[in-house]
Amino acid sequence: MHSQVLQDCTKRVKLAFDRWFKTYKNGDKLGKPRFKGKGRYRSFCYPQINLDCIQGNKINLPKIGKVKLIQHRPIPEGFQIKTVTISRKADGYYVTLSLENKSVPQFTTEVKPTSENTLGIDMGLKDFLLTSNGESVPIPQYYRKSQKRLKTLQKRLSRKNKGSKRWLKALLAVAKQHKKVADKRKDFHFKTANELLSKAEAIAHVDAERRAGGKLKH
């Protein structure tokens, strides 16, 4: 592995323990960071990489070489690649590029909330959320809809000998189904958030700990 990738691993461990020590000093009891074996370590990052690392349908990764990739969208003109993260998921490997363009202005989140530009939301159990305008967003129930398929796949997995090739193949099928549900949820959350932000400049939500008092947080 590249030396900077190994340095990034050490940085991740430090950040995890720093967060744990900080919350522990504040009186919050959180679990201690656990050891990540080879089966749990699912991503690694190149803190810097050559600007021309992508050539055609291949990306040149230091110490690994040229690897084929399916590029979802072209890199915008004027942007430079800062970091590259390789992630392992159930259906394959993904590469995430962090881009930078110094000419892009910095956006600020300082918005003065008023009754006209603020939208209040309350997360619920019956509905995903309710807005102060009286609109409701239903819960899509992606997991419930996929339970029948998951039951079939998990039953097949339970009949295989653990550690065998057929067991690994059945395990991958279960993991892919869970990823499919997770991707649907993620897409739903992004689209819902985008729709809310298109209607208001500030979003206020009910604090769960002080729901009885009706306190709002921005």
mmCIF file of N, CA and C in Angstrom, residues 77-204:
data_model
loop_
_atom_site.group_PDB
_atom_site.id
_atom_site.type_symbol
_atom_site.label_atom_id
_atom_site.label_comp_id
_atom_site.label_asym_id
_atom_site.label_seq_id
_atom_site.Cartn_x
_atom_site.Cartn_y
_atom_site.Cartn_z
ATOM 1 N N GLU A 77 -14.867 21.327 -15.843
ATOM 2 C CA GLU A 77 -13.673 22.032 -16.294
ATOM 3 C C GLU A 77 -13.200 23.011 -15.220
ATOM 4 N N GLY A 78 -11.902 23.020 -14.960
ATOM 5 C CA GLY A 78 -11.335 23.922 -13.961
ATOM 6 C C GLY A 78 -11.196 23.307 -12.581
ATOM 7 N N PHE A 79 -11.761 22.126 -12.368
ATOM 8 C CA PHE A 79 -11.687 21.474 -11.059
ATOM 9 C C PHE A 79 -10.482 20.531 -11.008
ATOM 10 N N GLN A 80 -9.890 20.411 -9.835
ATOM 11 C CA GLN A 80 -8.750 19.538 -9.619
ATOM 12 C C GLN A 80 -9.118 18.442 -8.630
ATOM 13 N N ILE A 81 -8.574 17.252 -8.847
ATOM 14 C CA ILE A 81 -8.822 16.129 -7.944
ATOM 15 C C ILE A 81 -7.921 16.273 -6.724
ATOM 16 N N LYS A 82 -8.520 16.323 -5.532
ATOM 17 C CA LYS A 82 -7.752 16.481 -4.299
ATOM 18 C C LYS A 82 -7.520 15.140 -3.608
ATOM 19 N N THR A 83 -8.575 14.366 -3.414
ATOM 20 C CA THR A 83 -8.444 13.071 -2.748
ATOM 21 C C THR A 83 -9.232 12.016 -3.519
ATOM 22 N N VAL A 84 -8.830 10.769 -3.340
ATOM 23 C CA VAL A 84 -9.515 9.631 -3.961
ATOM 24 C C VAL A 84 -9.779 8.595 -2.872
ATOM 25 N N THR A 85 -11.043 8.186 -2.730
ATOM 26 C CA THR A 85 -11.418 7.183 -1.730
ATOM 27 C C THR A 85 -11.982 5.962 -2.443
ATOM 28 N N ILE A 86 -11.432 4.800 -2.146
ATOM 29 C CA ILE A 86 -11.896 3.536 -2.702
ATOM 30 C C ILE A 86 -12.733 2.832 -1.637
ATOM 31 N N SER A 87 -13.975 2.510 -1.956
ATOM 32 C CA SER A 87 -14.887 1.875 -1.005
ATOM 33 C C SER A 87 -15.330 0.523 -1.546
ATOM 34 N N ARG A 88 -15.403 -0.448 -0.650
ATOM 35 C CA ARG A 88 -15.880 -1.787 -1.016
ATOM 36 C C ARG A 88 -17.302 -1.966 -0.526
ATOM 37 N N LYS A 89 -18.214 -2.282 -1.448
ATOM 38 C CA LYS A 89 -19.617 -2.505 -1.111
ATOM 39 C C LYS A 89 -20.047 -3.875 -1.622
ATOM 40 N N ALA A 90 -21.306 -4.204 -1.380
ATOM 41 C CA ALA A 90 -21.778 -5.554 -1.696
ATOM 42 C C ALA A 90 -21.716 -5.849 -3.194
ATOM 43 N N ASP A 91 -21.933 -4.841 -4.021
ATOM 44 C CA ASP A 91 -21.980 -5.069 -5.466
ATOM 45 C C ASP A 91 -20.708 -4.644 -6.183
ATOM 46 N N GLY A 92 -19.631 -4.393 -5.439
ATOM 47 C CA GLY A 92 -18.366 -4.052 -6.089
ATOM 48 C C GLY A 92 -17.649 -2.922 -5.391
ATOM 49 N N TYR A 93 -16.657 -2.365 -6.070
ATOM 50 C CA TYR A 93 -15.838 -1.286 -5.536
ATOM 51 C C TYR A 93 -16.262 0.045 -6.156
ATOM 52 N N TYR A 94 -16.236 1.087 -5.346
ATOM 53 C CA TYR A 94 -16.603 2.430 -5.794
ATOM 54 C C TYR A 94 -15.438 3.374 -5.532
ATOM 55 N N VAL A 95 -15.268 4.351 -6.421
ATOM 56 C CA VAL A 95 -14.245 5.377 -6.240
ATOM 57 C C VAL A 95 -14.940 6.726 -6.098
ATOM 58 N N THR A 96 -14.576 7.467 -5.047
ATOM 59 C CA THR A 96 -15.152 8.784 -4.777
ATOM 60 C C THR A 96 -14.059 9.828 -4.922
ATOM 61 N N LEU A 97 -14.279 10.797 -5.792
ATOM 62 C CA LEU A 97 -13.307 11.853 -6.045
ATOM 63 C C LEU A 97 -13.721 13.132 -5.327
ATOM 64 N N SER A 98 -12.784 13.716 -4.591
ATOM 65 C CA SER A 98 -13.012 15.010 -3.948
ATOM 66 C C SER A 98 -12.371 16.074 -4.818
ATOM 67 N N LEU A 99 -13.182 17.029 -5.309
ATOM 68 C CA LEU A 99 -12.720 18.033 -6.271
ATOM 69 C C LEU A 99 -12.613 19.408 -5.615
ATOM 70 N N GLU A 100 -11.777 20.260 -6.225
ATOM 71 C CA GLU A 100 -11.596 21.625 -5.717
ATOM 72 C C GLU A 100 -11.434 22.585 -6.875
ATOM 73 N N ASN A 101 -12.071 23.745 -6.723
ATOM 74 C CA ASN A 101 -11.901 24.850 -7.653
ATOM 75 C C ASN A 101 -11.893 26.135 -6.826
ATOM 76 N N LYS A 102 -10.736 26.771 -6.742
ATOM 77 C CA LYS A 102 -10.584 27.933 -5.865
ATOM 78 C C LYS A 102 -11.398 29.131 -6.326
ATOM 79 N N SER A 103 -11.870 29.126 -7.573
ATOM 80 C CA SER A 103 -12.686 30.246 -8.064
ATOM 81 C C SER A 103 -14.135 30.149 -7.596
ATOM 82 N N VAL A 104 -14.536 28.987 -7.068
ATOM 83 C CA VAL A 104 -15.911 28.826 -6.583
ATOM 84 C C VAL A 104 -16.061 29.579 -5.269
ATOM 85 N N PRO A 105 -17.042 30.475 -5.151
ATOM 86 C CA PRO A 105 -17.197 31.254 -3.904
ATOM 87 C C PRO A 105 -17.653 30.382 -2.745
ATOM 88 N N GLN A 106 -17.306 30.808 -1.541
ATOM 89 C CA GLN A 106 -17.711 30.107 -0.335
ATOM 90 C C GLN A 106 -19.163 30.442 -0.017
ATOM 91 N N PHE A 107 -19.975 29.394 0.216
ATOM 92 C CA PHE A 107 -21.372 29.607 0.565
ATOM 93 C C PHE A 107 -21.500 29.761 2.073
ATOM 94 N N THR A 108 -22.386 30.611 2.497
ATOM 95 C CA THR A 108 -22.624 30.825 3.922
ATOM 96 C C THR A 108 -23.993 30.289 4.309
ATOM 97 N N THR A 109 -24.101 29.788 5.520
ATOM 98 C CA THR A 109 -25.379 29.261 6.009
ATOM 99 C C THR A 109 -26.042 30.231 6.985
ATOM 100 N N GLU A 110 -25.500 31.456 7.076
ATOM 101 C CA GLU A 110 -26.066 32.443 7.997
ATOM 102 C C GLU A 110 -27.324 33.055 7.380
ATOM 103 N N VAL A 111 -28.461 32.565 7.812
ATOM 104 C CA VAL A 111 -29.759 33.042 7.324
ATOM 105 C C VAL A 111 -30.563 33.518 8.518
ATOM 106 N N LYS A 112 -31.101 34.706 8.433
ATOM 107 C CA LYS A 112 -31.930 35.231 9.511
ATOM 108 C C LYS A 112 -33.345 34.689 9.348
ATOM 109 N N PRO A 113 -33.750 33.768 10.240
ATOM 110 C CA PRO A 113 -35.081 33.162 10.073
ATOM 111 C C PRO A 113 -36.214 34.138 10.364
ATOM 112 N N THR A 114 -37.193 34.123 9.493
ATOM 113 C CA THR A 114 -38.417 34.907 9.683
ATOM 114 C C THR A 114 -39.613 33.984 9.467
ATOM 115 N N SER A 115 -40.788 34.510 9.711
ATOM 116 C CA SER A 115 -41.997 33.698 9.536
ATOM 117 C C SER A 115 -42.247 33.373 8.073
ATOM 118 N N GLU A 116 -41.685 34.193 7.165
ATOM 119 C CA GLU A 116 -41.898 33.964 5.739
ATOM 120 C C GLU A 116 -40.920 32.959 5.146
ATOM 121 N N ASN A 117 -39.670 32.970 5.615
ATOM 122 C CA ASN A 117 -38.662 32.109 4.987
ATOM 123 C C ASN A 117 -38.353 30.849 5.789
ATOM 124 N N THR A 118 -39.141 30.565 6.835
ATOM 125 C CA THR A 118 -38.883 29.402 7.692
ATOM 126 C C THR A 118 -40.004 28.376 7.549
ATOM 127 N N LEU A 119 -39.600 27.118 7.481
ATOM 128 C CA LEU A 119 -40.545 26.008 7.410
ATOM 129 C C LEU A 119 -40.287 25.078 8.587
ATOM 130 N N GLY A 120 -41.329 24.777 9.349
ATOM 131 C CA GLY A 120 -41.200 23.891 10.494
ATOM 132 C C GLY A 120 -41.579 22.466 10.127
ATOM 133 N N ILE A 121 -40.827 21.504 10.647
ATOM 134 C CA ILE A 121 -41.122 20.092 10.386
ATOM 135 C C ILE A 121 -41.119 19.318 11.696
ATOM 136 N N ASP A 122 -41.878 18.242 11.717
ATOM 137 C CA ASP A 122 -41.942 17.353 12.877
ATOM 138 C C ASP A 122 -41.887 15.920 12.366
ATOM 139 N N MET A 123 -40.865 15.194 12.784
ATOM 140 C CA MET A 123 -40.718 13.795 12.385
ATOM 141 C C MET A 123 -41.698 12.947 13.184
ATOM 142 N N GLY A 124 -42.357 12.011 12.511
ATOM 143 C CA GLY A 124 -43.365 11.202 13.194
ATOM 144 C C GLY A 124 -43.188 9.717 12.962
ATOM 145 N N LEU A 125 -44.117 8.941 13.507
ATOM 146 C CA LEU A 125 -44.128 7.490 13.345
ATOM 147 C C LEU A 125 -45.116 7.060 12.265
ATOM 148 N N LYS A 126 -46.257 7.724 12.215
ATOM 149 C CA LYS A 126 -47.260 7.404 11.205
ATOM 150 C C LYS A 126 -46.853 7.960 9.850
ATOM 151 N N ASP A 127 -46.353 9.198 9.829
ATOM 152 C CA ASP A 127 -45.833 9.836 8.632
ATOM 153 C C ASP A 127 -44.341 10.091 8.812
ATOM 154 N N PHE A 128 -43.625 10.180 7.703
ATOM 155 C CA PHE A 128 -42.184 10.454 7.792
ATOM 156 C C PHE A 128 -41.943 11.822 8.416
ATOM 157 N N LEU A 129 -42.707 12.826 7.941
ATOM 158 C CA LEU A 129 -42.634 14.149 8.550
ATOM 159 C C LEU A 129 -43.884 14.943 8.209
ATOM 160 N N LEU A 130 -44.178 15.919 9.061
ATOM 161 C CA LEU A 130 -45.262 16.863 8.858
ATOM 162 C C LEU A 130 -44.678 18.265 8.838
ATOM 163 N N THR A 131 -45.144 19.119 7.933
ATOM 164 C CA THR A 131 -44.631 20.478 7.841
ATOM 165 C C THR A 131 -45.613 21.455 8.475
ATOM 166 N N SER A 132 -45.118 22.660 8.744
ATOM 167 C CA SER A 132 -45.966 23.696 9.344
ATOM 168 C C SER A 132 -47.034 24.176 8.368
ATOM 169 N N ASN A 133 -46.891 23.834 7.094
ATOM 170 C CA ASN A 133 -47.900 24.193 6.088
ATOM 171 C C ASN A 133 -49.026 23.166 6.009
ATOM 172 N N GLY A 134 -48.947 22.119 6.808
ATOM 173 C CA GLY A 134 -49.970 21.088 6.797
ATOM 174 C C GLY A 134 -49.700 19.948 5.836
ATOM 175 N N GLU A 135 -48.553 19.975 5.168
ATOM 176 C CA GLU A 135 -48.214 18.905 4.237
ATOM 177 C C GLU A 135 -47.593 17.731 4.993
ATOM 178 N N SER A 136 -47.798 16.535 4.489
ATOM 179 C CA SER A 136 -47.231 15.335 5.106
ATOM 180 C C SER A 136 -46.487 14.514 4.052
ATOM 181 N N VAL A 137 -45.407 13.875 4.495
ATOM 182 C CA VAL A 137 -44.617 12.998 3.623
ATOM 183 C C VAL A 137 -44.756 11.580 4.161
ATOM 184 N N PRO A 138 -45.368 10.668 3.419
ATOM 185 C CA PRO A 138 -45.560 9.298 3.917
ATOM 186 C C PRO A 138 -44.247 8.535 4.003
ATOM 187 N N ILE A 139 -44.220 7.516 4.850
ATOM 188 C CA ILE A 139 -43.050 6.650 4.970
ATOM 189 C C ILE A 139 -43.058 5.662 3.811
ATOM 190 N N PRO A 140 -41.997 5.579 3.026
ATOM 191 C CA PRO A 140 -42.017 4.707 1.841
ATOM 192 C C PRO A 140 -42.001 3.218 2.161
ATOM 193 N N GLN A 141 -41.535 2.818 3.365
ATOM 194 C CA GLN A 141 -41.529 1.407 3.785
ATOM 195 C C GLN A 141 -40.750 0.509 2.821
ATOM 196 N N TYR A 142 -39.541 0.939 2.486
ATOM 197 C CA TYR A 142 -38.729 0.131 1.569
ATOM 198 C C TYR A 142 -38.355 -1.217 2.183
ATOM 199 N N TYR A 143 -38.032 -1.213 3.479
ATOM 200 C CA TYR A 143 -37.631 -2.467 4.126
ATOM 201 C C TYR A 143 -38.807 -3.432 4.208
ATOM 202 N N ARG A 144 -39.976 -2.919 4.563
ATOM 203 C CA ARG A 144 -41.168 -3.779 4.654
ATOM 204 C C ARG A 144 -41.476 -4.437 3.315
ATOM 205 N N LYS A 145 -41.330 -3.663 2.241
ATOM 206 C CA LYS A 145 -41.647 -4.189 0.911
ATOM 207 C C LYS A 145 -40.644 -5.257 0.457
ATOM 208 N N SER A 146 -39.436 -5.198 1.015
ATOM 209 C CA SER A 146 -38.404 -6.158 0.595
ATOM 210 C C SER A 146 -38.274 -7.339 1.560
ATOM 211 N N GLN A 147 -39.110 -7.394 2.594
ATOM 212 C CA GLN A 147 -38.975 -8.448 3.593
ATOM 213 C C GLN A 147 -39.198 -9.843 3.016
ATOM 214 N N LYS A 148 -40.133 -9.967 2.082
ATOM 215 C CA LYS A 148 -40.406 -11.276 1.484
ATOM 216 C C LYS A 148 -39.184 -11.793 0.738
ATOM 217 N N ARG A 149 -38.557 -10.896 -0.033
ATOM 218 C CA ARG A 149 -37.341 -11.277 -0.773
ATOM 219 C C ARG A 149 -36.196 -11.586 0.192
ATOM 220 N N LEU A 150 -36.049 -10.786 1.240
ATOM 221 C CA LEU A 150 -34.995 -11.014 2.221
ATOM 222 C C LEU A 150 -35.193 -12.337 2.952
ATOM 223 N N LYS A 151 -36.434 -12.663 3.255
ATOM 224 C CA LYS A 151 -36.731 -13.922 3.942
ATOM 225 C C LYS A 151 -36.282 -15.114 3.097
ATOM 226 N N THR A 152 -36.554 -15.037 1.791
ATOM 227 C CA THR A 152 -36.154 -16.120 0.891
ATOM 228 C C THR A 152 -34.634 -16.256 0.828
ATOM 229 N N LEU A 153 -33.936 -15.111 0.699
ATOM 230 C CA LEU A 153 -32.481 -15.149 0.591
ATOM 231 C C LEU A 153 -31.825 -15.625 1.884
ATOM 232 N N GLN A 154 -32.363 -15.179 3.024
ATOM 233 C CA GLN A 154 -31.781 -15.579 4.302
ATOM 234 C C GLN A 154 -32.048 -17.060 4.597
ATOM 235 N N LYS A 155 -33.157 -17.582 4.095
ATOM 236 C CA LYS A 155 -33.451 -19.002 4.270
ATOM 237 C C LYS A 155 -32.461 -19.838 3.454
ATOM 238 N N ARG A 156 -32.164 -19.366 2.240
ATOM 239 C CA ARG A 156 -31.162 -20.055 1.426
ATOM 240 C C ARG A 156 -29.793 -20.025 2.108
ATOM 241 N N LEU A 157 -29.463 -18.882 2.711
ATOM 242 C CA LEU A 157 -28.174 -18.742 3.383
ATOM 243 C C LEU A 157 -28.049 -19.692 4.567
ATOM 244 N N SER A 158 -29.136 -19.864 5.326
ATOM 245 C CA SER A 158 -29.099 -20.712 6.521
ATOM 246 C C SER A 158 -28.900 -22.193 6.186
ATOM 247 N N ARG A 159 -29.216 -22.572 4.942
ATOM 248 C CA ARG A 159 -29.098 -23.981 4.542
ATOM 249 C C ARG A 159 -27.704 -24.338 4.016
ATOM 250 N N LYS A 160 -26.856 -23.321 3.849
ATOM 251 C CA LYS A 160 -25.510 -23.560 3.321
ATOM 252 C C LYS A 160 -24.521 -23.794 4.458
ATOM 253 N N ASN A 161 -23.446 -24.524 4.147
ATOM 254 C CA ASN A 161 -22.376 -24.739 5.116
ATOM 255 C C ASN A 161 -21.552 -23.464 5.251
ATOM 256 N N LYS A 162 -21.438 -22.971 6.475
ATOM 257 C CA LYS A 162 -20.747 -21.710 6.705
ATOM 258 C C LYS A 162 -19.293 -21.803 6.254
ATOM 259 N N GLY A 163 -18.881 -20.816 5.454
ATOM 260 C CA GLY A 163 -17.520 -20.773 4.951
ATOM 261 C C GLY A 163 -17.351 -21.373 3.569
ATOM 262 N N SER A 164 -18.361 -22.090 3.069
ATOM 263 C CA SER A 164 -18.260 -22.695 1.740
ATOM 264 C C SER A 164 -18.480 -21.639 0.656
ATOM 265 N N LYS A 165 -18.193 -22.022 -0.597
ATOM 266 C CA LYS A 165 -18.366 -21.098 -1.714
ATOM 267 C C LYS A 165 -19.840 -20.746 -1.915
ATOM 268 N N ARG A 166 -20.718 -21.744 -1.755
ATOM 269 C CA ARG A 166 -22.153 -21.474 -1.905
ATOM 270 C C ARG A 166 -22.666 -20.583 -0.783
ATOM 271 N N TRP A 167 -22.084 -20.745 0.424
ATOM 272 C CA TRP A 167 -22.470 -19.881 1.546
ATOM 273 C C TRP A 167 -22.062 -18.439 1.271
ATOM 274 N N LEU A 168 -20.857 -18.242 0.735
ATOM 275 C CA LEU A 168 -20.384 -16.898 0.414
ATOM 276 C C LEU A 168 -21.242 -16.259 -0.680
ATOM 277 N N LYS A 169 -21.660 -17.082 -1.665
ATOM 278 C CA LYS A 169 -22.508 -16.578 -2.747
ATOM 279 C C LYS A 169 -23.881 -16.164 -2.214
ATOM 280 N N ALA A 170 -24.439 -16.971 -1.301
ATOM 281 C CA ALA A 170 -25.734 -16.646 -0.695
ATOM 282 C C ALA A 170 -25.616 -15.424 0.208
ATOM 283 N N LEU A 171 -24.489 -15.313 0.922
ATOM 284 C CA LEU A 171 -24.254 -14.163 1.782
ATOM 285 C C LEU A 171 -24.180 -12.882 0.973
ATOM 286 N N LEU A 172 -23.543 -12.933 -0.197
ATOM 287 C CA LEU A 172 -23.442 -11.769 -1.071
ATOM 288 C C LEU A 172 -24.814 -11.352 -1.583
ATOM 289 N N ALA A 173 -25.687 -12.330 -1.865
ATOM 290 C CA ALA A 173 -27.039 -12.010 -2.336
ATOM 291 C C ALA A 173 -27.831 -11.266 -1.260
ATOM 292 N N VAL A 174 -27.676 -11.680 0.004
ATOM 293 C CA VAL A 174 -28.354 -10.995 1.115
ATOM 294 C C VAL A 174 -27.813 -9.573 1.262
ATOM 295 N N ALA A 175 -26.489 -9.426 1.165
ATOM 296 C CA ALA A 175 -25.867 -8.112 1.303
ATOM 297 C C ALA A 175 -26.314 -7.168 0.189
ATOM 298 N N LYS A 176 -26.436 -7.693 -1.028
ATOM 299 C CA LYS A 176 -26.887 -6.861 -2.152
ATOM 300 C C LYS A 176 -28.324 -6.383 -1.949
ATOM 301 N N GLN A 177 -29.166 -7.246 -1.391
ATOM 302 C CA GLN A 177 -30.552 -6.859 -1.149
ATOM 303 C C GLN A 177 -30.634 -5.764 -0.084
ATOM 304 N N HIS A 178 -29.823 -5.891 0.981
ATOM 305 C CA HIS A 178 -29.784 -4.853 2.007
ATOM 306 C C HIS A 178 -29.264 -3.539 1.440
ATOM 307 N N LYS A 179 -28.265 -3.621 0.554
ATOM 308 C CA LYS A 179 -27.738 -2.400 -0.067
ATOM 309 C C LYS A 179 -28.787 -1.737 -0.946
ATOM 310 N N LYS A 180 -29.587 -2.534 -1.615
ATOM 311 C CA LYS A 180 -30.649 -1.993 -2.457
ATOM 312 C C LYS A 180 -31.643 -1.188 -1.627
ATOM 313 N N VAL A 181 -31.994 -1.716 -0.456
ATOM 314 C CA VAL A 181 -32.903 -1.000 0.447
ATOM 315 C C VAL A 181 -32.249 0.285 0.946
ATOM 316 N N ALA A 182 -30.965 0.206 1.319
ATOM 317 C CA ALA A 182 -30.245 1.376 1.823
ATOM 318 C C ALA A 182 -30.129 2.464 0.753
ATOM 319 N N ASP A 183 -29.898 2.070 -0.498
ATOM 320 C CA ASP A 183 -29.797 3.045 -1.586
ATOM 321 C C ASP A 183 -31.131 3.749 -1.820
ATOM 322 N N LYS A 184 -32.229 3.005 -1.731
ATOM 323 C CA LYS A 184 -33.554 3.607 -1.895
ATOM 324 C C LYS A 184 -33.846 4.614 -0.787
ATOM 325 N N ARG A 185 -33.470 4.236 0.442
ATOM 326 C CA ARG A 185 -33.673 5.162 1.560
ATOM 327 C C ARG A 185 -32.851 6.439 1.388
ATOM 328 N N LYS A 186 -31.595 6.263 0.985
ATOM 329 C CA LYS A 186 -30.707 7.416 0.804
ATOM 330 C C LYS A 186 -31.245 8.343 -0.279
ATOM 331 N N ASP A 187 -31.707 7.770 -1.377
ATOM 332 C CA ASP A 187 -32.269 8.564 -2.466
ATOM 333 C C ASP A 187 -33.521 9.305 -2.002
ATOM 334 N N PHE A 188 -34.351 8.636 -1.216
ATOM 335 C CA PHE A 188 -35.571 9.267 -0.685
ATOM 336 C C PHE A 188 -35.226 10.427 0.240
ATOM 337 N N HIS A 189 -34.232 10.248 1.112
ATOM 338 C CA HIS A 189 -33.847 11.303 2.052
ATOM 339 C C HIS A 189 -33.302 12.527 1.312
ATOM 340 N N PHE A 190 -32.454 12.306 0.297
ATOM 341 C CA PHE A 190 -31.889 13.431 -0.445
ATOM 342 C C PHE A 190 -32.983 14.191 -1.199
ATOM 343 N N LYS A 191 -33.891 13.464 -1.835
ATOM 344 C CA LYS A 191 -34.946 14.129 -2.610
ATOM 345 C C LYS A 191 -35.905 14.882 -1.688
ATOM 346 N N THR A 192 -36.209 14.299 -0.514
ATOM 347 C CA THR A 192 -37.092 14.981 0.435
ATOM 348 C C THR A 192 -36.438 16.248 0.974
ATOM 349 N N ALA A 193 -35.148 16.153 1.329
ATOM 350 C CA ALA A 193 -34.428 17.324 1.834
ATOM 351 C C ALA A 193 -34.343 18.416 0.768
ATOM 352 N N ASN A 194 -34.096 18.023 -0.480
ATOM 353 C CA ASN A 194 -34.008 18.994 -1.567
ATOM 354 C C ASN A 194 -35.348 19.696 -1.791
ATOM 355 N N GLU A 195 -36.422 18.946 -1.670
ATOM 356 C CA GLU A 195 -37.759 19.541 -1.846
ATOM 357 C C GLU A 195 -38.076 20.525 -0.722
ATOM 358 N N LEU A 196 -37.680 20.182 0.514
ATOM 359 C CA LEU A 196 -37.914 21.087 1.642
ATOM 360 C C LEU A 196 -37.126 22.385 1.486
ATOM 361 N N LEU A 197 -35.859 22.270 1.078
ATOM 362 C CA LEU A 197 -35.006 23.452 0.944
ATOM 363 C C LEU A 197 -35.422 24.329 -0.229
ATOM 364 N N SER A 198 -36.135 23.756 -1.188
ATOM 365 C CA SER A 198 -36.627 24.568 -2.296
ATOM 366 C C SER A 198 -37.838 25.405 -1.890
ATOM 367 N N LYS A 199 -38.424 25.073 -0.748
ATOM 368 C CA LYS A 199 -39.605 25.803 -0.281
ATOM 369 C C LYS A 199 -39.287 26.849 0.784
ATOM 370 N N ALA A 200 -38.113 26.743 1.427
ATOM 371 C CA ALA A 200 -37.775 27.673 2.502
ATOM 372 C C ALA A 200 -36.271 27.815 2.616
ATOM 373 N N GLU A 201 -35.837 28.945 3.210
ATOM 374 C CA GLU A 201 -34.413 29.189 3.420
ATOM 375 C C GLU A 201 -33.941 28.629 4.752
ATOM 376 N N ALA A 202 -34.843 28.476 5.703
ATOM 377 C CA ALA A 202 -34.500 27.940 7.022
ATOM 378 C C ALA A 202 -35.494 26.845 7.395
ATOM 379 N N ILE A 203 -34.975 25.777 7.968
ATOM 380 C CA ILE A 203 -35.801 24.648 8.406
ATOM 381 C C ILE A 203 -35.700 24.533 9.924
ATOM 382 N N ALA A 204 -36.837 24.488 10.605
ATOM 383 C CA ALA A 204 -36.869 24.310 12.059
ATOM 384 C C ALA A 204 -37.541 22.982 12.371
#
